[in-house]
PDB file of C-alpha atoms in Angstrom:
ATOM      1  CA  UNK A 184     -39.532  38.360-140.303  1.00  0.00           C
ATOM      2  CA  UNK A 185     -41.012  41.206-137.479  1.00  0.00           C
ATOM      3  CA  UNK A 186     -39.931  41.150-134.063  1.00  0.00           C
ATOM      4  CA  UNK A 187     -43.089  40.218-132.830  1.00  0.00           C
ATOM      5  CA  UNK A 188     -43.245  37.612-135.251  1.00  0.00           C
ATOM      6  CA  UNK A 189     -39.588  35.648-134.097  1.00  0.00           C
ATOM      7  CA  UNK A 190     -40.574  36.491-130.701  1.00  0.00           C
ATOM      8  CA  UNK A 191     -43.907  34.569-131.328  1.00  0.00           C
ATOM      9  CA  UNK A 192     -41.617  31.505-133.056  1.00  0.00           C
ATOM     10  CA  UNK A 193     -39.826  31.393-130.140  1.00  0.00           C
ATOM     11  CA  UNK A 194     -42.636  30.657-127.754  1.00  0.00           C
ATOM     12  CA  UNK A 195     -43.807  28.131-129.456  1.00  0.00           C
ATOM     13  CA  UNK A 196     -40.426  26.286-129.635  1.00  0.00           C
ATOM     14  CA  UNK A 197     -40.635  26.718-125.614  1.00  0.00           C
ATOM     15  CA  UNK A 198     -44.206  25.650-125.723  1.00  0.00           C
ATOM     16  CA  UNK A 199     -42.879  22.522-127.838  1.00  0.00           C
ATOM     17  CA  UNK A 200     -40.096  21.466-126.000  1.00  0.00           C
ATOM     18  CA  UNK A 201     -41.688  22.244-122.427  1.00  0.00           C
ATOM     19  CA  UNK A 202     -45.204  20.306-123.110  1.00  0.00           C
ATOM     20  CA  UNK A 203     -42.525  17.157-124.433  1.00  0.00           C
ATOM     21  CA  UNK A 204     -40.038  17.354-121.400  1.00  0.00           C
ATOM     22  CA  UNK A 205     -43.087  17.937-118.847  1.00  0.00           C
ATOM     23  CA  UNK A 206     -44.992  15.083-120.495  1.00  0.00           C
ATOM     24  CA  UNK A 207     -42.314  12.475-120.074  1.00  0.00           C
ATOM     25  CA  UNK A 208     -41.511  13.596-116.754  1.00  0.00           C
ATOM     26  CA  UNK A 209     -44.847  12.611-115.701  1.00  0.00           C
ATOM     27  CA  UNK A 210     -44.295   9.169-117.688  1.00  0.00           C
ATOM     28  CA  UNK A 211     -47.479   9.958-119.811  1.00  0.00           C
ATOM     29  CA  UNK A 212     -47.883   9.214-123.213  1.00  0.00           C
ATOM     30  CA  UNK A 213     -49.578  11.557-125.886  1.00  0.00           C
ATOM     31  CA  UNK A 214     -52.663   9.997-125.969  1.00  0.00           C
ATOM     32  CA  UNK A 215     -52.876   9.947-121.943  1.00  0.00           C
ATOM     33  CA  UNK A 216     -52.197  13.367-121.904  1.00  0.00           C
ATOM     34  CA  UNK A 217     -54.782  14.026-124.590  1.00  0.00           C
ATOM     35  CA  UNK A 218     -57.212  12.148-122.635  1.00  0.00           C
ATOM     36  CA  UNK A 219     -56.478  13.796-119.417  1.00  0.00           C
ATOM     37  CA  UNK A 220     -56.698  17.472-120.769  1.00  0.00           C
ATOM     38  CA  UNK A 221     -59.514  17.255-123.060  1.00  0.00           C
ATOM     39  CA  UNK A 222     -57.054  18.404-125.942  1.00  0.00           C
ATOM     40  CA  UNK A 223     -56.729  15.893-129.021  1.00  0.00           C
ATOM     41  CA  UNK A 224     -53.928  14.033-129.690  1.00  0.00           C
ATOM     42  CA  UNK A 225     -53.494  15.163-132.851  1.00  0.00           C
ATOM     43  CA  UNK A 226     -53.141  18.756-131.554  1.00  0.00           C
ATOM     44  CA  UNK A 227     -50.385  17.619-128.920  1.00  0.00           C
ATOM     45  CA  UNK A 228     -48.600  15.839-131.652  1.00  0.00           C
ATOM     46  CA  UNK A 229     -48.692  19.218-133.615  1.00  0.00           C
ATOM     47  CA  UNK A 230     -47.554  21.299-130.388  1.00  0.00           C
ATOM     48  CA  UNK A 231     -45.223  18.914-129.240  1.00  0.00           C
ATOM     49  CA  UNK A 232     -43.606  19.259-133.066  1.00  0.00           C
ATOM     50  CA  UNK A 233     -43.885  23.261-133.055  1.00  0.00           C
ATOM     51  CA  UNK A 234     -45.969  23.660-135.533  1.00  0.00           C
ATOM     52  CA  UNK A 235     -49.638  24.785-134.036  1.00  0.00           C
ATOM     53  CA  UNK A 236     -50.313  28.354-133.108  1.00  0.00           C
ATOM     54  CA  UNK A 237     -52.327  27.153-129.583  1.00  0.00           C
ATOM     55  CA  UNK A 238     -55.142  28.842-127.869  1.00  0.00           C
ATOM     56  CA  UNK A 239     -54.215  29.908-124.503  1.00  0.00           C
ATOM     57  CA  UNK A 240     -57.043  28.010-123.143  1.00  0.00           C
ATOM     58  CA  UNK A 241     -55.860  25.023-124.773  1.00  0.00           C
ATOM     59  CA  UNK A 242     -52.015  25.589-122.890  1.00  0.00           C
ATOM     60  CA  UNK A 243     -54.054  26.102-119.634  1.00  0.00           C
ATOM     61  CA  UNK A 244     -55.816  22.747-120.032  1.00  0.00           C
ATOM     62  CA  UNK A 245     -52.251  21.350-121.046  1.00  0.00           C
ATOM     63  CA  UNK A 246     -50.701  22.784-117.878  1.00  0.00           C
ATOM     64  CA  UNK A 247     -53.371  21.656-115.676  1.00  0.00           C
ATOM     65  CA  UNK A 248     -53.377  18.177-116.894  1.00  0.00           C
ATOM     66  CA  UNK A 249     -49.745  17.778-116.167  1.00  0.00           C
ATOM     67  CA  UNK A 250     -50.054  19.853-113.119  1.00  0.00           C
ATOM     68  CA  UNK A 251     -47.531  22.860-113.950  1.00  0.00           C
ATOM     69  CA  UNK A 252     -48.216  26.493-114.140  1.00  0.00           C
ATOM     70  CA  UNK A 253     -49.280  27.820-117.489  1.00  0.00           C
ATOM     71  CA  UNK A 254     -45.783  30.071-117.233  1.00  0.00           C
ATOM     72  CA  UNK A 255     -43.950  26.486-116.780  1.00  0.00           C
ATOM     73  CA  UNK A 256     -45.019  25.455-120.578  1.00  0.00           C
ATOM     74  CA  UNK A 257     -44.178  29.431-122.091  1.00  0.00           C
ATOM     75  CA  UNK A 258     -40.869  30.137-120.677  1.00  0.00           C
ATOM     76  CA  UNK A 259     -37.614  29.533-121.972  1.00  0.00           C
ATOM     77  CA  UNK A 260     -36.549  25.989-121.166  1.00  0.00           C
ATOM     78  CA  UNK A 261     -33.219  26.401-118.652  1.00  0.00           C
ATOM     79  CA  UNK A 262     -34.224  29.972-117.599  1.00  0.00           C
ATOM     80  CA  UNK A 263     -31.828  31.217-114.941  1.00  0.00           C
ATOM     81  CA  UNK A 264     -33.941  33.340-113.364  1.00  0.00           C
ATOM     82  CA  UNK A 265     -37.730  31.460-113.257  1.00  0.00           C
ATOM     83  CA  UNK A 266     -39.849  34.257-112.382  1.00  0.00           C
ATOM     84  CA  UNK A 267     -38.795  36.612-114.891  1.00  0.00           C
ATOM     85  CA  UNK A 268     -40.873  35.687-118.316  1.00  0.00           C
ATOM     86  CA  UNK A 269     -41.052  38.074-120.652  1.00  0.00           C
ATOM     87  CA  UNK A 270     -42.577  36.148-123.529  1.00  0.00           C
ATOM     88  CA  UNK A 271     -45.424  36.662-125.744  1.00  0.00           C
ATOM     89  CA  UNK A 272     -47.790  34.486-125.392  1.00  0.00           C
ATOM     90  CA  UNK A 273     -50.603  35.663-127.855  1.00  0.00           C
ATOM     91  CA  UNK A 274     -50.733  37.863-130.680  1.00  0.00           C
ATOM     92  CA  UNK A 275     -52.392  38.105-134.108  1.00  0.00           C
ATOM     93  CA  UNK A 276     -50.954  38.176-137.544  1.00  0.00           C
ATOM     94  CA  UNK A 277     -50.482  42.108-137.325  1.00  0.00           C
ATOM     95  CA  UNK A 278     -48.736  41.901-134.078  1.00  0.00           C
ATOM     96  CA  UNK A 279     -50.052  45.031-132.626  1.00  0.00           C
ATOM     97  CA  UNK A 280     -52.757  43.092-130.846  1.00  0.00           C
ATOM     98  CA  UNK A 281     -50.564  41.174-127.836  1.00  0.00           C
ATOM     99  CA  UNK A 282     -50.430  39.595-124.433  1.00  0.00           C
ATOM    100  CA  UNK A 283     -46.941  39.435-122.856  1.00  0.00           C
ATOM    101  CA  UNK A 284     -46.447  37.096-119.953  1.00  0.00           C
ATOM    102  CA  UNK A 285     -44.140  39.269-117.982  1.00  0.00           C
ATOM    103  CA  UNK A 286     -43.291  37.668-114.666  1.00  0.00           C
ATOM    104  CA  UNK A 287     -44.845  34.755-112.161  1.00  0.00           C
ATOM    105  CA  UNK A 288     -44.539  34.526-108.638  1.00  0.00           C
ATOM    106  CA  UNK A 289     -45.663  31.991-106.100  1.00  0.00           C
ATOM    107  CA  UNK A 290     -48.368  33.440-103.725  1.00  0.00           C
ATOM    108  CA  UNK A 291     -49.409  31.705-100.526  1.00  0.00           C
ATOM    109  CA  UNK A 292     -52.501  34.080 -99.611  1.00  0.00           C
ATOM    110  CA  UNK A 293     -53.516  36.203-102.837  1.00  0.00           C
ATOM    111  CA  UNK A 294     -52.196  39.083-104.932  1.00  0.00           C
ATOM    112  CA  UNK A 295     -53.422  42.609-104.999  1.00  0.00           C
ATOM    113  CA  UNK A 296     -52.877  44.687-108.078  1.00  0.00           C
ATOM    114  CA  UNK A 297     -52.460  48.509-107.534  1.00  0.00           C
ATOM    115  CA  UNK A 298     -52.388  51.334-110.451  1.00  0.00           C
ATOM    116  CA  UNK A 299     -50.117  54.151-108.942  1.00  0.00           C
ATOM    117  CA  UNK A 300     -49.363  57.636-109.960  1.00  0.00           C
ATOM    118  CA  UNK A 301     -46.360  59.616-108.428  1.00  0.00           C
ATOM    119  CA  UNK A 302     -45.972  63.615-109.644  1.00  0.00           C
ATOM    120  CA  UNK A 303     -42.011  65.072-109.929  1.00  0.00           C
ATOM    121  CA  UNK A 304     -40.543  65.204-106.940  1.00  0.00           C
ATOM    122  CA  UNK A 305     -42.964  62.702-105.028  1.00  0.00           C
ATOM    123  CA  UNK A 306     -41.952  59.662-102.929  1.00  0.00           C
ATOM    124  CA  UNK A 307     -43.776  56.494-101.172  1.00  0.00           C
ATOM    125  CA  UNK A 308     -41.628  55.117 -98.504  1.00  0.00           C
ATOM    126  CA  UNK A 309     -42.356  51.658 -97.794  1.00  0.00           C
ATOM    127  CA  UNK A 310     -41.306  49.364 -94.645  1.00  0.00           C
ATOM    128  CA  UNK A 311     -40.222  45.939 -95.418  1.00  0.00           C
ATOM    129  CA  UNK A 312     -42.731  43.094 -95.972  1.00  0.00           C
ATOM    130  CA  UNK A 313     -43.171  40.380 -94.419  1.00  0.00           C
ATOM    131  CA  UNK A 314     -40.711  37.426 -95.383  1.00  0.00           C
ATOM    132  CA  UNK A 315     -41.807  35.623 -98.644  1.00  0.00           C
ATOM    133  CA  UNK A 316     -43.747  38.814 -99.979  1.00  0.00           C
ATOM    134  CA  UNK A 317     -42.451  39.790-102.876  1.00  0.00           C
ATOM    135  CA  UNK A 318     -43.730  42.821-105.832  1.00  0.00           C
ATOM    136  CA  UNK A 319     -43.798  42.897-109.545  1.00  0.00           C
ATOM    137  CA  UNK A 320     -43.758  46.521-110.795  1.00  0.00           C
ATOM    138  CA  UNK A 321     -44.478  47.600-114.692  1.00  0.00           C
ATOM    139  CA  UNK A 322     -43.631  51.304-115.609  1.00  0.00           C
ATOM    140  CA  UNK A 323     -46.487  52.649-118.500  1.00  0.00           C
ATOM    141  CA  UNK A 324     -45.515  56.388-118.200  1.00  0.00           C
ATOM    142  CA  UNK A 325     -42.671  58.224-116.978  1.00  0.00           C
ATOM    143  CA  UNK A 326     -39.746  57.002-115.169  1.00  0.00           C
ATOM    144  CA  UNK A 327     -39.636  55.250-111.933  1.00  0.00           C
ATOM    145  CA  UNK A 328     -36.980  55.390-109.489  1.00  0.00           C
ATOM    146  CA  UNK A 329     -37.126  52.278-106.870  1.00  0.00           C
ATOM    147  CA  UNK A 330     -34.507  52.106-104.093  1.00  0.00           C
ATOM    148  CA  UNK A 331     -33.986  48.967-102.276  1.00  0.00           C
ATOM    149  CA  UNK A 332     -32.138  49.490 -99.224  1.00  0.00           C
ATOM    150  CA  UNK A 333     -29.321  50.953-100.866  1.00  0.00           C
ATOM    151  CA  UNK A 334     -29.667  49.972-104.205  1.00  0.00           C
ATOM    152  CA  UNK A 335     -30.931  52.717-106.968  1.00  0.00           C
ATOM    153  CA  UNK A 336     -32.779  51.248-109.382  1.00  0.00           C
ATOM    154  CA  UNK A 337     -34.484  53.292-112.676  1.00  0.00           C
ATOM    155  CA  UNK A 338     -37.299  51.958-115.005  1.00  0.00           C
ATOM    156  CA  UNK A 339     -38.552  54.029-117.720  1.00  0.00           C
ATOM    157  CA  UNK A 340     -41.945  53.062-119.807  1.00  0.00           C
ATOM    158  CA  UNK A 341     -42.492  49.419-120.590  1.00  0.00           C
ATOM    159  CA  UNK A 342     -39.933  48.249-118.233  1.00  0.00           C
ATOM    160  CA  UNK A 343     -41.142  45.804-115.509  1.00  0.00           C
ATOM    161  CA  UNK A 344     -39.044  44.304-111.844  1.00  0.00           C
ATOM    162  CA  UNK A 345     -39.790  41.612-109.663  1.00  0.00           C
ATOM    163  CA  UNK A 346     -38.179  41.462-106.253  1.00  0.00           C
ATOM    164  CA  UNK A 347     -38.558  40.358-102.997  1.00  0.00           C
ATOM    165  CA  UNK A 348     -40.086  43.539-100.745  1.00  0.00           C
ATOM    166  CA  UNK A 349     -38.759  42.058 -97.114  1.00  0.00           C
ATOM    167  CA  UNK A 350     -36.587  45.176 -97.197  1.00  0.00           C
ATOM    168  CA  UNK A 351     -37.604  48.767 -97.012  1.00  0.00           C
ATOM    169  CA  UNK A 352     -38.295  50.506-100.036  1.00  0.00           C
ATOM    170  CA  UNK A 353     -39.203  53.361-101.745  1.00  0.00           C
ATOM    171  CA  UNK A 354     -40.741  54.587-105.197  1.00  0.00           C
ATOM    172  CA  UNK A 355     -39.926  57.875-106.481  1.00  0.00           C
ATOM    173  CA  UNK A 356     -40.181  60.393-109.134  1.00  0.00           C
ATOM    174  CA  UNK A 357     -37.516  62.343-109.924  1.00  0.00           C
ATOM    175  CA  UNK A 358     -38.209  62.692-113.525  1.00  0.00           C
ATOM    176  CA  UNK A 359     -40.185  66.146-114.865  1.00  0.00           C
ATOM    177  CA  UNK A 360     -43.235  64.033-115.946  1.00  0.00           C
ATOM    178  CA  UNK A 361     -45.844  62.324-113.255  1.00  0.00           C
ATOM    179  CA  UNK A 362     -44.894  58.493-113.416  1.00  0.00           C
ATOM    180  CA  UNK A 363     -47.664  56.112-113.487  1.00  0.00           C
ATOM    181  CA  UNK A 364     -46.902  52.051-112.725  1.00  0.00           C
ATOM    182  CA  UNK A 365     -48.737  49.191-111.740  1.00  0.00           C
ATOM    183  CA  UNK A 366     -47.983  47.207-108.731  1.00  0.00           C
ATOM    184  CA  UNK A 367     -48.630  43.970-107.773  1.00  0.00           C
ATOM    185  CA  UNK A 368     -48.159  42.650-104.486  1.00  0.00           C
ATOM    186  CA  UNK A 369     -47.564  39.022-103.895  1.00  0.00           C
ATOM    187  CA  UNK A 370     -48.256  37.529-100.752  1.00  0.00           C
TER     188      UNK A 370
END
């Protein structure tokens, strides 16, 4: 089985276990959850059995009815780092088209989405953000060097990282080609 299909199968298992666990924590029967979410009881039975490839909008309705985040349904149960998800949430049979939820963060006010390009040898130095702020980085092309205090981290294309940004940090391009990355600032 291709890697993407294995990833999708594991997400179905995560959804199955999480929906059942969260439904029981909320003291809801499948019928009650069906009524609250607008999702048929038959569909919920199939989801909890791990038998149904469910749409993202259906999962949104189930999450809302359970009063949890969408990511709480697809994340591996018992994950040590609950901000790092990295799960295929949607794909088609060819597995070339897909949506991967990489990470989540609590936001008090807003989330800013930035596209950055740094040419070779360039750097951006950032002061410490306020307590409670965080950043999510995703490298599209090239290699990004992230400096947080004394820590130096390197990320290549298709790698991501999330960190609290209340320490001075810098983005640097130590490579020979431009680095392009996406930066979310969670405020």
